[in-house]
CSV table of N, CA, C and O in Angstrom, one decimal:
chain,number,residue,atom,x,y,z
Y,1,MET,N,31.7,3.2,-28.5
Y,1,MET,CA,30.8,2.8,-27.5
Y,1,MET,C,29.5,3.5,-27.5
Y,1,MET,O,28.5,3.0,-27.2
Y,2,GLN,N,29.6,4.7,-28.0
Y,2,GLN,CA,28.3,5.5,-28.1
Y,2,GLN,C,27.4,5.0,-29.1
Y,2,GLN,O,26.1,5.0,-28.9
Y,3,LYS,N,27.9,4.3,-30.1
Y,3,LYS,CA,27.0,3.7,-31.1
Y,3,LYS,C,26.2,2.5,-30.6
Y,3,LYS,O,25.2,2.2,-31.1
Y,4,LEU,N,26.7,1.9,-29.5
Y,4,LEU,CA,26.0,0.7,-29.0
Y,4,LEU,C,25.0,1.0,-28.1
Y,4,LEU,O,24.1,0.1,-27.7
Y,5,LYS,N,24.9,2.2,-27.5
Y,5,LYS,CA,23.8,2.6,-26.6
Y,5,LYS,C,22.4,2.4,-27.1
Y,5,LYS,O,21.5,2.0,-26.4
Y,6,GLY,N,22.2,2.6,-28.4
Y,6,GLY,CA,20.9,2.4,-29.0
Y,6,GLY,C,20.5,0.9,-29.1
Y,6,GLY,O,19.3,0.6,-29.1
Y,7,PHE,N,21.5,0.0,-29.0
Y,7,PHE,CA,21.2,-1.4,-29.2
Y,7,PHE,C,21.2,-2.2,-27.9
Y,7,PHE,O,20.7,-3.3,-27.8
Y,8,TYR,N,22.0,-1.6,-27.0
Y,8,TYR,CA,22.1,-2.4,-25.7
Y,8,TYR,C,21.5,-1.6,-24.6
Y,8,TYR,O,21.9,-0.5,-24.3
Y,9,GLY,N,20.6,-2.2,-23.9
Y,9,GLY,CA,20.1,-1.6,-22.7
Y,9,GLY,C,20.3,-2.4,-21.5
Y,9,GLY,O,20.5,-3.6,-21.6
Y,10,GLN,N,20.3,-1.8,-20.3
Y,10,GLN,CA,20.5,-2.6,-19.1
Y,10,GLN,C,19.3,-3.5,-18.9
Y,10,GLN,O,18.1,-3.1,-19.0
Y,11,ARG,N,19.6,-4.7,-18.6
Y,11,ARG,CA,18.5,-5.8,-18.4
Y,11,ARG,C,17.9,-5.4,-17.0
Y,11,ARG,O,18.5,-5.2,-16.0
Y,12,LYS,N,16.5,-5.5,-17.1
Y,12,LYS,CA,15.8,-5.3,-15.9
Y,12,LYS,C,15.5,-6.6,-15.2
Y,12,LYS,O,15.2,-7.5,-15.8
Y,13,LEU,N,15.8,-6.6,-13.9
Y,13,LEU,CA,15.5,-7.8,-13.1
Y,13,LEU,C,14.1,-7.9,-12.7
Y,13,LEU,O,13.6,-6.9,-12.3
Y,14,PRO,N,13.6,-9.1,-12.6
Y,14,PRO,CA,12.2,-9.2,-12.2
Y,14,PRO,C,12.1,-8.9,-10.7
Y,14,PRO,O,13.1,-9.0,-9.9
Y,15,LYS,N,10.9,-8.5,-10.4
Y,15,LYS,CA,10.6,-8.2,-9.0
Y,15,LYS,C,10.8,-9.4,-8.1
Y,15,LYS,O,10.2,-10.5,-8.4
Y,16,ILE,N,11.4,-9.3,-6.9
Y,16,ILE,CA,11.6,-10.4,-6.1
Y,16,ILE,C,11.0,-9.9,-4.7
Y,16,ILE,O,11.2,-8.8,-4.3
Y,17,GLU,N,10.3,-10.8,-4.0
Y,17,GLU,CA,9.6,-10.5,-2.8
Y,17,GLU,C,9.4,-11.7,-1.9
Y,17,GLU,O,9.4,-12.8,-2.4
Y,18,SER,N,9.3,-11.4,-0.7
Y,18,SER,CA,9.0,-12.5,0.3
Y,18,SER,C,7.8,-12.1,1.1
Y,18,SER,O,7.7,-11.1,1.7
Y,19,LYS,N,6.7,-12.9,1.0
Y,19,LYS,CA,5.5,-12.7,1.7
Y,19,LYS,C,5.1,-13.8,2.6
Y,19,LYS,O,5.2,-15.0,2.2
Y,20,GLY,N,4.6,-13.5,3.7
Y,20,GLY,CA,4.3,-14.6,4.7
Y,20,GLY,C,3.8,-14.1,6.0
Y,20,GLY,O,3.2,-13.1,6.1
Y,21,GLN,N,4.0,-14.9,7.0
Y,21,GLN,CA,3.4,-14.7,8.4
Y,21,GLN,C,4.5,-14.3,9.3
Y,21,GLN,O,5.6,-14.6,9.1
Y,22,ARG,N,4.1,-13.5,10.4
Y,22,ARG,CA,4.9,-13.1,11.5
Y,22,ARG,C,4.4,-13.8,12.7
Y,22,ARG,O,3.2,-13.7,13.0
Y,23,PHE,N,5.2,-14.4,13.5
Y,23,PHE,CA,4.8,-15.1,14.8
Y,23,PHE,C,5.7,-14.5,15.9
Y,23,PHE,O,6.9,-14.2,15.7
Y,24,GLU,N,5.1,-14.4,17.1
Y,24,GLU,CA,5.8,-14.1,18.3
Y,24,GLU,C,5.7,-15.2,19.3
Y,24,GLU,O,4.6,-15.7,19.6
Y,25,LEU,N,6.9,-15.6,19.8
Y,25,LEU,CA,7.0,-16.6,20.8
Y,25,LEU,C,7.9,-16.2,22.0
Y,25,LEU,O,9.1,-16.2,21.8
Y,26,GLY,N,7.4,-15.6,23.0
Y,26,GLY,CA,8.2,-15.1,24.1
Y,26,GLY,C,9.0,-13.9,23.5
Y,26,GLY,O,8.5,-12.9,23.0
Y,27,ASP,N,10.3,-14.0,23.7
Y,27,ASP,CA,11.2,-12.9,23.2
Y,27,ASP,C,11.6,-13.1,21.8
Y,27,ASP,O,12.4,-12.3,21.2
Y,28,PHE,N,11.1,-14.1,21.0
Y,28,PHE,CA,11.5,-14.3,19.6
Y,28,PHE,C,10.4,-13.8,18.7
Y,28,PHE,O,9.3,-14.0,19.0
Y,29,ILE,N,10.8,-13.3,17.6
Y,29,ILE,CA,10.0,-13.0,16.4
Y,29,ILE,C,10.5,-13.9,15.3
Y,29,ILE,O,11.6,-13.9,14.9
Y,30,ILE,N,9.5,-14.7,14.7
Y,30,ILE,CA,9.8,-15.5,13.6
Y,30,ILE,C,9.0,-15.1,12.4
Y,30,ILE,O,7.7,-15.0,12.5
Y,31,LYS,N,9.6,-14.8,11.3
Y,31,LYS,CA,8.9,-14.5,10.1
Y,31,LYS,C,9.2,-15.6,9.1
Y,31,LYS,O,10.3,-15.9,8.7
Y,32,VAL,N,8.1,-16.1,8.5
Y,32,VAL,CA,8.3,-17.1,7.5
Y,32,VAL,C,7.6,-16.6,6.2
Y,32,VAL,O,6.4,-16.2,6.2
Y,33,GLY,N,8.4,-16.6,5.1
Y,33,GLY,CA,7.9,-16.0,3.9
Y,33,GLY,C,8.2,-16.9,2.7
Y,33,GLY,O,9.2,-17.5,2.6
Y,34,ILE,N,7.3,-16.8,1.7
Y,34,ILE,CA,7.5,-17.5,0.4
Y,34,ILE,C,8.1,-16.5,-0.5
Y,34,ILE,O,7.6,-15.4,-0.7
Y,35,VAL,N,9.3,-16.9,-1.1
Y,35,VAL,CA,10.0,-16.0,-1.9
Y,35,VAL,C,9.6,-16.3,-3.3
Y,35,VAL,O,9.6,-17.5,-3.8
Y,36,SER,N,9.3,-15.2,-4.1
Y,36,SER,CA,8.9,-15.4,-5.5
Y,36,SER,C,9.7,-14.3,-6.3
Y,36,SER,O,9.9,-13.2,-5.9
Y,37,VAL,N,10.1,-14.8,-7.4
Y,37,VAL,CA,10.8,-13.9,-8.5
Y,37,VAL,C,9.8,-13.8,-9.6
Y,37,VAL,O,9.5,-14.8,-10.3
Y,38,GLY,N,9.2,-12.6,-9.8
Y,38,GLY,CA,8.2,-12.4,-10.8
Y,38,GLY,C,7.1,-13.2,-10.4
Y,38,GLY,O,6.5,-13.0,-9.3
Y,39,SER,N,6.6,-14.2,-11.3
Y,39,SER,CA,5.4,-15.0,-10.9
Y,39,SER,C,5.8,-16.3,-10.5
Y,39,SER,O,5.0,-17.2,-10.3
Y,40,HIS,N,7.1,-16.6,-10.4
Y,40,HIS,CA,7.6,-17.9,-10.0
Y,40,HIS,C,8.1,-18.0,-8.5
Y,40,HIS,O,8.8,-17.2,-8.1
Y,41,THR,N,7.5,-19.1,-7.8
Y,41,THR,CA,8.0,-19.3,-6.4
Y,41,THR,C,9.3,-20.0,-6.4
Y,41,THR,O,9.6,-20.9,-7.2
Y,42,LYS,N,10.2,-19.4,-5.6
Y,42,LYS,CA,11.7,-19.9,-5.6
Y,42,LYS,C,12.0,-20.6,-4.3
Y,42,LYS,O,12.9,-21.4,-4.3
Y,43,GLY,N,11.3,-20.3,-3.2
Y,43,GLY,CA,11.6,-21.0,-2.0
Y,43,GLY,C,11.0,-20.3,-0.8
Y,43,GLY,O,10.1,-19.6,-0.9
Y,44,LEU,N,11.6,-20.7,0.4
Y,44,LEU,CA,11.1,-20.3,1.7
Y,44,LEU,C,12.2,-19.6,2.4
Y,44,LEU,O,13.4,-20.0,2.5
Y,45,LEU,N,11.8,-18.4,3.1
Y,45,LEU,CA,12.8,-17.7,3.8
Y,45,LEU,C,12.3,-17.6,5.3
Y,45,LEU,O,11.1,-17.3,5.5
Y,46,VAL,N,13.2,-17.9,6.2
Y,46,VAL,CA,12.8,-17.9,7.6
Y,46,VAL,C,13.7,-16.9,8.3
Y,46,VAL,O,15.0,-16.9,8.3
Y,47,GLU,N,13.1,-15.9,8.9
Y,47,GLU,CA,13.9,-14.9,9.8
Y,47,GLU,C,13.5,-15.0,11.2
Y,47,GLU,O,12.4,-15.1,11.6
Y,48,VAL,N,14.6,-15.1,12.1
Y,48,VAL,CA,14.4,-15.3,13.5
Y,48,VAL,C,15.1,-14.0,14.2
Y,48,VAL,O,16.3,-13.8,13.9
Y,49,GLU,N,14.4,-13.4,15.0
Y,49,GLU,CA,15.0,-12.3,15.8
Y,49,GLU,C,14.7,-12.6,17.3
Y,49,GLU,O,13.7,-13.0,17.7
Y,50,TYR,N,15.8,-12.4,18.1
Y,50,TYR,CA,15.7,-12.4,19.5
Y,50,TYR,C,15.7,-11.0,20.1
Y,50,TYR,O,16.8,-10.3,20.0
Y,51,THR,N,14.6,-10.5,20.4
Y,51,THR,CA,14.4,-9.0,20.7
Y,51,THR,C,15.3,-8.5,21.8
Y,51,THR,O,15.8,-7.3,21.7
Y,52,PRO,N,15.6,-9.2,22.9
Y,52,PRO,CA,16.4,-8.6,24.0
Y,52,PRO,C,17.9,-8.3,23.7
Y,52,PRO,O,18.5,-7.6,24.4
Y,53,CYS,N,18.4,-8.9,22.6
Y,53,CYS,CA,19.8,-8.9,22.3
Y,53,CYS,C,20.1,-8.1,21.1
Y,53,CYS,O,19.5,-8.3,20.0
Y,54,VAL,N,21.2,-7.3,21.2
Y,54,VAL,CA,21.6,-6.6,20.0
Y,54,VAL,C,23.1,-6.9,19.6
Y,54,VAL,O,23.6,-6.4,18.6
Y,55,ILE,N,23.8,-7.7,20.5
Y,55,ILE,CA,25.2,-8.1,20.1
Y,55,ILE,C,25.1,-9.5,19.6
Y,55,ILE,O,24.6,-10.4,20.3
Y,56,ILE,N,25.6,-9.8,18.4
Y,56,ILE,CA,25.4,-11.1,17.7
Y,56,ILE,C,26.1,-12.2,18.6
Y,56,ILE,O,25.5,-13.3,18.8
Y,57,SER,N,27.3,-12.0,19.0
Y,57,SER,CA,28.0,-13.1,19.6
Y,57,SER,C,27.4,-13.5,21.0
Y,57,SER,O,27.6,-14.6,21.5
Y,58,ASP,N,26.6,-12.5,21.6
Y,58,ASP,CA,26.0,-12.9,22.9
Y,58,ASP,C,24.7,-13.8,22.7
Y,58,ASP,O,24.4,-14.4,23.7
Y,59,CYS,N,24.1,-13.8,21.5
Y,59,CYS,CA,22.9,-14.6,21.4
Y,59,CYS,C,22.9,-15.6,20.2
Y,59,CYS,O,21.8,-16.2,20.1
Y,60,TRP,N,23.9,-15.7,19.5
Y,60,TRP,CA,23.9,-16.6,18.3
Y,60,TRP,C,23.6,-18.0,18.7
Y,60,TRP,O,22.9,-18.7,18.2
Y,61,ASN,N,24.3,-18.5,19.8
Y,61,ASN,CA,24.1,-19.9,20.2
Y,61,ASN,C,22.7,-20.1,20.7
Y,61,ASN,O,22.1,-21.2,20.4
Y,62,LEU,N,22.1,-19.2,21.4
Y,62,LEU,CA,20.6,-19.4,21.8
Y,62,LEU,C,19.7,-19.3,20.5
Y,62,LEU,O,18.8,-20.2,20.5
Y,63,MET,N,20.0,-18.5,19.6
Y,63,MET,CA,19.1,-18.5,18.4
Y,63,MET,C,19.3,-19.7,17.7
Y,63,MET,O,18.3,-20.3,17.1
Y,64,THR,N,20.5,-20.2,17.6
Y,64,THR,CA,20.8,-21.6,16.8
Y,64,THR,C,20.0,-22.7,17.5
Y,64,THR,O,19.3,-23.5,16.8
Y,65,GLU,N,20.1,-22.8,18.8
Y,65,GLU,CA,19.4,-23.8,19.5
Y,65,GLU,C,17.8,-23.6,19.3
Y,65,GLU,O,17.1,-24.6,19.2
Y,66,PHE,N,17.3,-22.4,19.3
Y,66,PHE,CA,15.9,-22.2,19.1
Y,66,PHE,C,15.5,-22.6,17.7
Y,66,PHE,O,14.5,-23.3,17.5
Y,67,MET,N,16.3,-22.3,16.7
Y,67,MET,CA,16.0,-22.7,15.3
Y,67,MET,C,16.0,-24.1,15.1
Y,67,MET,O,15.3,-24.7,14.3
Y,68,GLN,N,16.9,-24.9,15.8
Y,68,GLN,CA,17.0,-26.3,15.7
Y,68,GLN,C,15.7,-27.0,16.1
Y,68,GLN,O,15.3,-28.1,15.7
Y,69,CYS,N,14.9,-26.4,17.0
Y,69,CYS,CA,13.6,-26.9,17.4
Y,69,CYS,C,12.7,-27.2,16.3
Y,69,CYS,O,11.9,-28.1,16.3
Y,70,PHE,N,12.7,-26.3,15.3
Y,70,PHE,CA,11.7,-26.3,14.2
Y,70,PHE,C,12.3,-26.4,12.8
Y,70,PHE,O,11.7,-26.8,11.9
Y,71,MET,N,13.7,-26.3,12.7
Y,71,MET,CA,14.4,-26.5,11.4
Y,71,MET,C,15.3,-27.7,11.4
Y,71,MET,O,15.7,-28.1,10.3
Y,72,GLY,N,15.6,-28.3,12.6
Y,72,GLY,CA,16.4,-29.5,12.6
Y,72,GLY,C,17.8,-29.2,12.0
Y,72,GLY,O,18.4,-28.2,12.4
Y,73,ASN,N,18.3,-30.0,11.1
Y,73,ASN,CA,19.6,-29.9,10.6
Y,73,ASN,C,19.8,-28.7,9.6
Y,73,ASN,O,20.9,-28.4,9.2
Y,74,MET,N,18.7,-28.1,9.3
Y,74,MET,CA,18.8,-27.0,8.3
Y,74,MET,C,19.1,-25.7,8.9
Y,74,MET,O,19.1,-24.6,8.3
Y,75,THR,N,19.5,-25.7,10.2
Y,75,THR,CA,19.9,-24.4,10.9
Y,75,THR,C,21.1,-23.9,10.3
Y,75,THR,O,22.1,-24.5,10.0
Y,76,PRO,N,21.1,-22.6,9.9
Y,76,PRO,CA,22.2,-22.0,9.2
Y,76,PRO,C,23.3,-21.6,10.1
Y,76,PRO,O,23.2,-21.5,11.3
Y,77,GLN,N,24.5,-21.5,9.5
Y,77,GLN,CA,25.7,-21.0,10.2
Y,77,GLN,C,25.5,-19.4,10.2
Y,77,GLN,O,24.7,-18.9,9.6
Y,78,LEU,N,26.4,-18.8,11.0
Y,78,LEU,CA,26.4,-17.3,11.1
Y,78,LEU,C,26.6,-16.8,9.7
Y,78,LEU,O,27.5,-17.1,9.0
Y,79,PRO,N,25.6,-15.9,9.2
Y,79,PRO,CA,25.8,-15.3,7.9
Y,79,PRO,C,27.1,-14.6,7.7
Y,79,PRO,O,27.6,-14.0,8.6
Y,80,THR,N,27.6,-14.8,6.5
Y,80,THR,CA,28.9,-14.1,6.2
Y,80,THR,C,29.0,-12.6,6.4
Y,80,THR,O,30.0,-12.1,6.8
Y,81,ILE,N,27.8,-12.0,6.2
Y,81,ILE,CA,27.8,-10.6,6.4
Y,81,ILE,C,28.0,-10.2,7.9
Y,81,ILE,O,28.6,-9.1,8.2
Y,82,LEU,N,27.7,-11.1,8.8
Y,82,LEU,CA,27.8,-10.8,10.2
Y,82,LEU,C,29.0,-11.4,10.9
Y,82,LEU,O,29.3,-11.0,12.1
Y,83,THR,N,29.8,-12.1,10.2
Y,83,THR,CA,31.0,-12.7,10.9
Y,83,THR,C,32.0,-11.5,11.3
Y,83,THR,O,32.6,-11.7,12.3
Y,84,ALA,N,32.1,-10.5,10.6
Y,84,ALA,CA,33.0,-9.4,10.9
Y,84,ALA,C,32.4,-8.5,12.1
Y,84,ALA,O,33.2,-7.8,12.7
Y,85,LYS,N,31.1,-8.7,12.3
Y,85,LYS,CA,30.4,-7.8,13.3
Y,85,LYS,C,30.0,-8.6,14.6
Y,85,LYS,O,29.1,-8.2,15.2
Y,86,ARG,N,30.7,-9.7,14.8
Y,86,ARG,CA,30.3,-10.6,16.0
Y,86,ARG,C,30.1,-9.8,17.3
Y,86,ARG,O,29.1,-10.0,18.1
Y,87,ASP,N,30.9,-8.8,17.6
Y,87,ASP,CA,30.8,-8.0,18.8
Y,87,ASP,C,30.3,-6.7,18.7
Y,87,ASP,O,30.4,-5.8,19.6
Y,88,ALA,N,29.7,-6.4,17.5
Y,88,ALA,CA,29.2,-5.0,17.3
Y,88,ALA,C,27.6,-5.1,17.4
Y,88,ALA,O,27.0,-6.2,17.4
Y,89,ASN,N,27.0,-4.0,17.6
Y,89,ASN,CA,25.6,-3.9,17.7
Y,89,ASN,C,24.9,-4.3,16.3
Y,89,ASN,O,25.4,-3.8,15.3
Y,90,TYR,N,23.9,-5.1,16.4
Y,90,TYR,CA,23.1,-5.5,15.2
Y,90,TYR,C,22.2,-4.3,14.9
Y,90,TYR,O,21.5,-3.7,15.8
Y,91,THR,N,22.1,-3.9,13.6
Y,91,THR,CA,21.3,-2.8,13.1
Y,91,THR,C,20.3,-3.2,12.1
Y,91,THR,O,20.5,-4.3,11.5
Y,92,PRO,N,19.3,-2.5,11.8
Y,92,PRO,CA,18.4,-2.9,10.8
Y,92,PRO,C,19.0,-3.0,9.4
Y,92,PRO,O,18.6,-3.8,8.5
Y,93,SER,N,20.1,-2.2,9.2
Y,93,SER,CA,20.8,-2.3,7.9
Y,93,SER,C,21.4,-3.8,7.7
Y,93,SER,O,21.6,-4.2,6.6
Y,94,ASP,N,21.8,-4.4,8.8
Y,94,ASP,CA,22.3,-5.8,8.7
Y,94,ASP,C,21.2,-6.7,8.2
Y,94,ASP,O,21.5,-7.6,7.5
Y,95,THR,N,20.0,-6.5,8.7
Y,95,THR,CA,18.9,-7.3,8.2
Y,95,THR,C,18.6,-7.1,6.7
Y,95,THR,O,18.5,-8.0,5.9
Y,96,ILE,N,18.7,-5.9,6.2
Y,96,ILE,CA,18.5,-5.5,4.9
Y,96,ILE,C,19.6,-6.2,4.0
Y,96,ILE,O,19.3,-6.7,3.0
Y,97,MET,N,20.9,-6.1,4.5
Y,97,MET,CA,22.0,-6.8,3.7
Y,97,MET,C,21.8,-8.3,3.7
Y,97,MET,O,22.1,-8.9,2.6
Y,98,GLN,N,21.2,-8.9,4.7
Y,98,GLN,CA,21.0,-10.4,4.6
Y,98,GLN,C,19.9,-10.7,3.7
Y,98,GLN,O,20.0,-11.6,2.9
Y,99,TYR,N,18.8,-9.9,3.6
Y,99,TYR,CA,17.7,-10.1,2.7
Y,99,TYR,C,18.4,-9.9,1.2
Y,99,TYR,O,18.0,-10.7,0.4
Y,100,PHE,N,19.1,-8.9,1.0
Y,100,PHE,CA,19.8,-8.7,-0.3
Y,100,PHE,C,20.6,-9.9,-0.7
Y,100,PHE,O,20.5,-10.4,-1.9
Y,101,GLU,N,21.4,-10.4,0.2
Y,101,GLU,CA,22.2,-11.7,-0.1
Y,101,GLU,C,21.3,-12.8,-0.5
Y,101,GLU,O,21.5,-13.6,-1.5
Y,102,HIS,N,20.3,-13.0,0.3
Y,102,HIS,CA,19.4,-14.2,0.1
Y,102,HIS,C,18.6,-14.0,-1.3
Y,102,HIS,O,18.5,-15.0,-2.0
Y,103,PHE,N,18.1,-12.8,-1.4
Y,103,PHE,CA,17.4,-12.6,-2.7
Y,103,PHE,C,18.3,-12.8,-3.9
Y,103,PHE,O,17.8,-13.4,-5.0
Y,104,ASN,N,19.6,-12.4,-3.9
Y,104,ASN,CA,20.5,-12.6,-5.0
Y,104,ASN,C,20.7,-14.1,-5.2
Y,104,ASN,O,20.8,-14.6,-6.3
Y,105,ASN,N,20.8,-14.9,-4.1
Y,105,ASN,CA,20.9,-16.4,-4.2
Y,105,ASN,C,19.7,-17.0,-4.8
Y,105,ASN,O,19.9,-17.9,-5.5
Y,106,PHE,N,18.5,-16.5,-4.4
Y,106,PHE,CA,17.3,-17.0,-5.1
Y,106,PHE,C,17.2,-16.7,-6.5
Y,106,PHE,O,16.8,-17.5,-7.3
Y,107,ARG,N,17.7,-15.4,-6.9
Y,107,ARG,CA,17.7,-15.2,-8.3
Y,107,ARG,C,18.6,-16.0,-9.2
Y,107,ARG,O,18.4,-16.5,-10.3
Y,108,LYS,N,19.7,-16.4,-8.5
Y,108,LYS,CA,20.8,-17.2,-9.2
Y,108,LYS,C,20.4,-18.7,-9.2
Y,108,LYS,O,20.9,-19.5,-10.1
Y,109,ALA,N,19.6,-19.2,-8.3
Y,109,ALA,CA,19.3,-20.6,-8.2
Y,109,ALA,C,18.6,-21.1,-9.5
Y,109,ALA,O,17.8,-20.6,-10.0
Y,110,GLN,N,19.1,-22.3,-9.9
Y,110,GLN,CA,18.5,-23.0,-11.0
Y,110,GLN,C,17.4,-23.8,-10.5
Y,110,GLN,O,17.4,-24.4,-9.4
Y,111,VAL,N,16.3,-24.0,-11.3
Y,111,VAL,CA,15.2,-24.8,-11.0
Y,111,VAL,C,15.5,-26.2,-11.3
Y,111,VAL,O,15.9,-26.6,-12.5
Y,112,VAL,N,15.4,-27.1,-10.3
Y,112,VAL,CA,15.7,-28.5,-10.5
Y,112,VAL,C,14.4,-29.2,-10.8
Y,112,VAL,O,13.4,-29.0,-10.0
Y,113,ARG,N,14.2,-30.0,-11.8
Y,113,ARG,CA,12.9,-30.6,-12.1
Y,113,ARG,C,13.2,-32.1,-12.2
Y,113,ARG,O,14.1,-32.7,-12.5
């Protein structure tokens, strides 16, 4: 295995980022960003935060109804990362984990032409 170290290096992943606008509407914060991997645009990411609430199960239905106003049928289900934390406090690390999951999905997505 030592002999292969000179020939095989860990592949570097291209930089991925989401840049966009932040809007406030009452108690809601909406962030809309264009996701790019390297120099290629991959999609759109929408983050919605309901500031008075920290328990997911207490506000998910309200957030879903709010998102349906501008996303229609594209409203997401409860993220898989949060299903186990329905009755726990939402923390910034939960947001980080959701971005991590979405960024990995964008990296894996095939370009349809």
